[in-house]
PDB file of C-alpha atoms in Angstrom:
ATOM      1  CA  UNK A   1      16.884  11.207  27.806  1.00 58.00           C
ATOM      2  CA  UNK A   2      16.493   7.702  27.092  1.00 67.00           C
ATOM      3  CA  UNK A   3      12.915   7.575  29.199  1.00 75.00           C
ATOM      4  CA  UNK A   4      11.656  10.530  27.060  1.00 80.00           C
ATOM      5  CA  UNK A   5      12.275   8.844  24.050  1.00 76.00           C
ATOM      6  CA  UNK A   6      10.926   5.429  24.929  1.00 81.00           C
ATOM      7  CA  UNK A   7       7.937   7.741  25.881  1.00 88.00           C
ATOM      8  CA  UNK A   8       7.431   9.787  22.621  1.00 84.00           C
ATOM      9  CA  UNK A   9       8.069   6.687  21.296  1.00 83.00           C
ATOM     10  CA  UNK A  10       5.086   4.755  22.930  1.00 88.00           C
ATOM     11  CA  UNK A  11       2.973   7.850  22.755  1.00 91.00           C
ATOM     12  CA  UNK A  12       3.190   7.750  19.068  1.00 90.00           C
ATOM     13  CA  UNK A  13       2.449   4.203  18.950  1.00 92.00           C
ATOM     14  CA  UNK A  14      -0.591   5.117  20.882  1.00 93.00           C
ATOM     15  CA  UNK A  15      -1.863   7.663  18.614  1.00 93.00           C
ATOM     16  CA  UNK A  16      -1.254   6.160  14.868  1.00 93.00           C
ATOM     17  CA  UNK A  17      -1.103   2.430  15.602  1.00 95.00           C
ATOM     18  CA  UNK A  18      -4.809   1.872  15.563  1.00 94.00           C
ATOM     19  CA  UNK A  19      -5.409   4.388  12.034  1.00 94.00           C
ATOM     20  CA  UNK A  20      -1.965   2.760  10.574  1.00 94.00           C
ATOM     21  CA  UNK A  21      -3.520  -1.082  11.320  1.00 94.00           C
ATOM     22  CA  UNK A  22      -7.148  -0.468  10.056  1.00 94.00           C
ATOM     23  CA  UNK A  23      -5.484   1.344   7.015  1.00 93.00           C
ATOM     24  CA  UNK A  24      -3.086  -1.784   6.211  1.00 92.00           C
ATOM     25  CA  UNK A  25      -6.283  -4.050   7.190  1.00 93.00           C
ATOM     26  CA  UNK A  26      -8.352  -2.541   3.991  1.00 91.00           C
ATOM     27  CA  UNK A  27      -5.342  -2.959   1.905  1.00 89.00           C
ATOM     28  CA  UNK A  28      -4.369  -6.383   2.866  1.00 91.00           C
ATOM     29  CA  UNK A  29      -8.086  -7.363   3.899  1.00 87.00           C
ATOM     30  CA  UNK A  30      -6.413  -9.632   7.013  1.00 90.00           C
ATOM     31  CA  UNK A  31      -6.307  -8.763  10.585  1.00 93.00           C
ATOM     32  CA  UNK A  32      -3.312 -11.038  11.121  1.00 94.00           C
ATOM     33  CA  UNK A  33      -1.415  -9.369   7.996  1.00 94.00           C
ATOM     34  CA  UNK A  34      -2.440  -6.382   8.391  1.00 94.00           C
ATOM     35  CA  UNK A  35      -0.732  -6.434  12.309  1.00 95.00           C
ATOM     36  CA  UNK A  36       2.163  -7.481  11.416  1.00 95.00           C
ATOM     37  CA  UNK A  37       2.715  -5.050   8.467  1.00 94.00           C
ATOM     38  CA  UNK A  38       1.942  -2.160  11.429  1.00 95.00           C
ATOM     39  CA  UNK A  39       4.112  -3.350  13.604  1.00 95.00           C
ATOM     40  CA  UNK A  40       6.936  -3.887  11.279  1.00 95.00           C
ATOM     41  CA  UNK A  41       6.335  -0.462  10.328  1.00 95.00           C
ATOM     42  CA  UNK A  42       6.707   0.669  13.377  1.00 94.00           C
ATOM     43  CA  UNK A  43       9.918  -1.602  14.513  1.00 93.00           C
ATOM     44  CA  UNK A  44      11.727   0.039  11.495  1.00 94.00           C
ATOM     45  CA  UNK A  45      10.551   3.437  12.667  1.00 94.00           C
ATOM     46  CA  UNK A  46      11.855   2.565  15.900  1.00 90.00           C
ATOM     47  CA  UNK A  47      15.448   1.642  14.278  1.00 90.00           C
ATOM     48  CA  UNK A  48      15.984   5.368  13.111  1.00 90.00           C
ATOM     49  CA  UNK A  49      14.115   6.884  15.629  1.00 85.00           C
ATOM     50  CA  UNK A  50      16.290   9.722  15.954  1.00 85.00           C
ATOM     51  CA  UNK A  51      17.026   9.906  12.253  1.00 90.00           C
ATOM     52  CA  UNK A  52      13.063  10.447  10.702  1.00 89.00           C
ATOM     53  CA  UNK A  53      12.025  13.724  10.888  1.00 87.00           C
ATOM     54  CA  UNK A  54       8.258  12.984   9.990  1.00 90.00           C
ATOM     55  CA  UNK A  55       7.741   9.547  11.681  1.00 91.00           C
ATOM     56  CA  UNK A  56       3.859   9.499  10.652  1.00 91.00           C
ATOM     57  CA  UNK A  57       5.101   9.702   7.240  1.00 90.00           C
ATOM     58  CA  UNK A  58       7.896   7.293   6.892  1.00 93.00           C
ATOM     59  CA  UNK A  59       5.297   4.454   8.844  1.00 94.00           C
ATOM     60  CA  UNK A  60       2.513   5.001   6.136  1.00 93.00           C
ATOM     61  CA  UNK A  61       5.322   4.903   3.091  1.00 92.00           C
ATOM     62  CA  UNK A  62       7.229   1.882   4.945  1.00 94.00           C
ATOM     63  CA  UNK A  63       3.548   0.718   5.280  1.00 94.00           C
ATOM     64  CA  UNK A  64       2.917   0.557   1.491  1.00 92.00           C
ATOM     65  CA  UNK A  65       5.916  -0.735   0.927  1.00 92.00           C
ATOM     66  CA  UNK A  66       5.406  -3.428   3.064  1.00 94.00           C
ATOM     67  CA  UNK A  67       1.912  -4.046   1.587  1.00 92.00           C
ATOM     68  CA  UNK A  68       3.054  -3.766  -2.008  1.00 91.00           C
ATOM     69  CA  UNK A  69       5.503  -6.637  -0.942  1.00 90.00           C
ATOM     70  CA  UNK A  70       2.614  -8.731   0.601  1.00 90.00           C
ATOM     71  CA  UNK A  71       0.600  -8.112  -2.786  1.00 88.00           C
ATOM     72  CA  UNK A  72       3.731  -9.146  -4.739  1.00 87.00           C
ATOM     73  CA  UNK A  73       3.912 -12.276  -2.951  1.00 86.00           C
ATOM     74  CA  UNK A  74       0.632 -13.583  -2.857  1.00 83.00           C
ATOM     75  CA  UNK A  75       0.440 -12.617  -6.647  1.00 84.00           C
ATOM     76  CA  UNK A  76       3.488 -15.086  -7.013  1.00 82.00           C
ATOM     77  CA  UNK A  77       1.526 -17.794  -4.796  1.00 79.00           C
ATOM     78  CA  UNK A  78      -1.580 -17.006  -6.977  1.00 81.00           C
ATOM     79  CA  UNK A  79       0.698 -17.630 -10.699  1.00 78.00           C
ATOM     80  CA  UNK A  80       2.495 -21.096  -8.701  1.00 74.00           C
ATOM     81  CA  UNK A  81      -1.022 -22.254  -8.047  1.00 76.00           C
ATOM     82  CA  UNK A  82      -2.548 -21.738 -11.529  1.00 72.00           C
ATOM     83  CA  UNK A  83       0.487 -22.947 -12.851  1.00 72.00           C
ATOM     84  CA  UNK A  84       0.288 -26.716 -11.176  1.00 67.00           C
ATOM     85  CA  UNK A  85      -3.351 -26.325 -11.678  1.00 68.00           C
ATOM     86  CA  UNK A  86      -2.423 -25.817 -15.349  1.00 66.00           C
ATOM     87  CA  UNK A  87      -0.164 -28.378 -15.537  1.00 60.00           C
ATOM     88  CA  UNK A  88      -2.808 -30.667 -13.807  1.00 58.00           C
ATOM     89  CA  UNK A  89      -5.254 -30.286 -16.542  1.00 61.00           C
ATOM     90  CA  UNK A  90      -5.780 -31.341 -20.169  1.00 49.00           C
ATOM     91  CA  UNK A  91      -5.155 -28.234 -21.744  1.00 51.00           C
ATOM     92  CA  UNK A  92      -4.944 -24.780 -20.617  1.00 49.00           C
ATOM     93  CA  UNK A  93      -7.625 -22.658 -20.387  1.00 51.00           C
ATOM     94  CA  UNK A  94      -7.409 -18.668 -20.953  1.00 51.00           C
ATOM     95  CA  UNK A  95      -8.030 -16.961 -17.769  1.00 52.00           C
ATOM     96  CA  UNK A  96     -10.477 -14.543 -17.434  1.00 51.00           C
ATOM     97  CA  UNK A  97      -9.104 -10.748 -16.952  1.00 47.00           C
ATOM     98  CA  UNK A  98      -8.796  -9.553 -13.522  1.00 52.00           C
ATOM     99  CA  UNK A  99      -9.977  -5.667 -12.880  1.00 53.00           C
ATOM    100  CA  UNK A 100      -9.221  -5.974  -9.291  1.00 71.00           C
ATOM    101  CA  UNK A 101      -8.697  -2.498  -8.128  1.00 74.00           C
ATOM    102  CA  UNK A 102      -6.030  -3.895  -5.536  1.00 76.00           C
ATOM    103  CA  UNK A 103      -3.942  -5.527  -8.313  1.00 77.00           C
ATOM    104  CA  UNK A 104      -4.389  -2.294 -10.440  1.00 81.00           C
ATOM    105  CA  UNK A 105      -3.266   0.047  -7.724  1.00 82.00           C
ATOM    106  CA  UNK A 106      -0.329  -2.634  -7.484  1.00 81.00           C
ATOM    107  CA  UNK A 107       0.732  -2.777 -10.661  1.00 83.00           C
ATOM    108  CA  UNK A 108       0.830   1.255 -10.668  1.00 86.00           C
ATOM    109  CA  UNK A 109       4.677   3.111 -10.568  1.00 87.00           C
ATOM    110  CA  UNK A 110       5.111   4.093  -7.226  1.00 85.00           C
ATOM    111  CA  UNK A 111       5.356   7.520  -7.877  1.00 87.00           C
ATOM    112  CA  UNK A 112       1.554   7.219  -8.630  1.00 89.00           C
ATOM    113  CA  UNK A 113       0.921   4.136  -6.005  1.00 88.00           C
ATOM    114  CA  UNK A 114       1.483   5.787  -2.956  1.00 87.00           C
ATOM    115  CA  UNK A 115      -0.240   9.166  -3.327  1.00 89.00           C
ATOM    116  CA  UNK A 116      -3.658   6.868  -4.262  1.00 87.00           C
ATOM    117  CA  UNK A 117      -2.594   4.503  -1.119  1.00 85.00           C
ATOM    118  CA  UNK A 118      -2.058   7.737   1.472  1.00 85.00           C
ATOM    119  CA  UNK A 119      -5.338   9.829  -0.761  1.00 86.00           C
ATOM    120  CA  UNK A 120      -7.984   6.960  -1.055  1.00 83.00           C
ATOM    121  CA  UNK A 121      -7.137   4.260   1.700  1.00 81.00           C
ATOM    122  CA  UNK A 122      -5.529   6.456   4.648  1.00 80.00           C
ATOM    123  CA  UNK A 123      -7.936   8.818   3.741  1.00 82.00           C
ATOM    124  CA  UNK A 124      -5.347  11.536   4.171  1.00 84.00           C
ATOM    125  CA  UNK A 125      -6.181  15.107   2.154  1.00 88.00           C
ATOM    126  CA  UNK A 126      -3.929  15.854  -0.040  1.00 91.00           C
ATOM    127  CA  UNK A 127      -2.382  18.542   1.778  1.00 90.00           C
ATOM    128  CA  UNK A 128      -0.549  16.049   4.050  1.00 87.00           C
ATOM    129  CA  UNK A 129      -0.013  13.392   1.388  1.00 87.00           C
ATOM    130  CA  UNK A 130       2.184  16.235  -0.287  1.00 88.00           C
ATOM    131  CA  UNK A 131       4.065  16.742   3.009  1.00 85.00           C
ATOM    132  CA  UNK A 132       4.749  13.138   3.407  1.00 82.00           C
ATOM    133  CA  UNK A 133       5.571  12.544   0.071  1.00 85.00           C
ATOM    134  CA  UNK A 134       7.921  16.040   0.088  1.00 87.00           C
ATOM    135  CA  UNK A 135       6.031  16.848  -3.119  1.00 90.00           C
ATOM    136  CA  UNK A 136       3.931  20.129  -3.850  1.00 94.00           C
ATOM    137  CA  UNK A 137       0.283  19.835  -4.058  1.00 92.00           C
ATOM    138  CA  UNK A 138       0.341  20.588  -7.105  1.00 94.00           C
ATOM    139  CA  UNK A 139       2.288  17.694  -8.621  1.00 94.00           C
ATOM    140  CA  UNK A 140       0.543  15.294  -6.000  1.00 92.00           C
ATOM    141  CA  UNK A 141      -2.883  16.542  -7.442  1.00 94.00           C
ATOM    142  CA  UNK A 142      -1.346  15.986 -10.821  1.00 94.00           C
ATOM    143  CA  UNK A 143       0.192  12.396  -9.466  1.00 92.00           C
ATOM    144  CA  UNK A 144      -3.502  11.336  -8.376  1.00 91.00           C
ATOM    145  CA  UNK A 145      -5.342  12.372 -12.037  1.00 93.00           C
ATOM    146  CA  UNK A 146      -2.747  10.565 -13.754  1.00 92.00           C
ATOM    147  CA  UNK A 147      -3.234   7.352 -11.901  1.00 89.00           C
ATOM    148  CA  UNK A 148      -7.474   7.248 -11.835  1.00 89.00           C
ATOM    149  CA  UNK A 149      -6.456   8.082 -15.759  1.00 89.00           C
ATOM    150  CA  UNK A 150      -4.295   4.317 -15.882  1.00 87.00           C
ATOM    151  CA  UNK A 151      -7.076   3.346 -13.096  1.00 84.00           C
ATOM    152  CA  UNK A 152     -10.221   4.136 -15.574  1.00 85.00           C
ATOM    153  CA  UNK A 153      -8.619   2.869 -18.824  1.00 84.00           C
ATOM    154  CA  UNK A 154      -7.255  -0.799 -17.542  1.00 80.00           C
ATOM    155  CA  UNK A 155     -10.846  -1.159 -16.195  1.00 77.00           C
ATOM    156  CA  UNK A 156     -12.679  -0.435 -18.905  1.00 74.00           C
ATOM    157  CA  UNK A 157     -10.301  -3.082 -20.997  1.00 68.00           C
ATOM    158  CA  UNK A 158     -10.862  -5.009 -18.727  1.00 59.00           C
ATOM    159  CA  UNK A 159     -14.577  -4.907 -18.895  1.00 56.00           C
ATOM    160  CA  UNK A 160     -14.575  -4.763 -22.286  1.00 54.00           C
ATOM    161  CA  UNK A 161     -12.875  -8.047 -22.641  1.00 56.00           C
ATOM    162  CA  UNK A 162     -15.007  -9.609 -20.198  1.00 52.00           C
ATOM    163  CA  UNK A 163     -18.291  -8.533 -22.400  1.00 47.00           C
TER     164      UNK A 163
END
């Protein structure tokens, strides 16, 4: 029993491991970070092996989890730097807006982040994102208007107070 499992187990790894890396790797835009997210996907997978019913599923959502985390923390690095660089300086100077699309997805709820993470970057159809999610098409379809909606209008402030 044990050997079939370690087996499924490794097969899996074989299959998604590759997909599940490059996918983190766009997010992240580091191979090193983008590894070690995988794998820690996968070694939390492997701790309720025989409790996930859809493993494919639970490593892309622990996935963005683990990303949104990474983003989280090198936004924090980011607002410590400009902070001492700041503090360094005369006087403060307004920062110029941001429209990052990473930082946008980020800052979306998650009910909308992670059907745009599984839809745009996994590149999953939305068929699948809805069975991962254990939401209906419909809703996920609904899920994914209403974020390019949030998507579309903090871009064009953003441009707008660039111009």
């Amino acid at each position: 029993m044990k050997g079939s499992r370690e087996r499924a187990a490794s097969e899996l790894f074989a299959a998604l491991y590759p997909r599940l890396a490059g996918w983190c790797r766009r997010l992240v835009d580091d191979d090193e970070t983008a590894h070690e997210i995988a794998s820690e996907a996968f070694t939390r997978l492997w701790a309720r092996w025989t409790s996930v019913a859809e493993p494919q599923g639970f490593l892309y959502v622990t996935a963005a989890n683990l990303v949104r985390d990474h983003w989280r923390k090198l936004e924090r690095e980011r607002r410590a730097v400009h902070r001492a660089t700041v503090e360094a300086t005369v006087g403060p100077r307004p920062e110029p807006p941001d429209p990052s699309v990473r930082l946008l997805v980020q800052s979306l709820p998650e009910r909308l982040r992670v059907p745009i993470l599984l839809h745009y970057y996994a590149d999953m159809p939305i068929r699948e994102v809805s069975v991962l999610t254990e939401r209906k098409e419909g809703t996920v379809k609904a899920d994914l208007h209403a974020a390019r909606e949030l998507l579309r209008a903090h871009l064009g402030r953003s441009l707008d107070r660039a111009l």
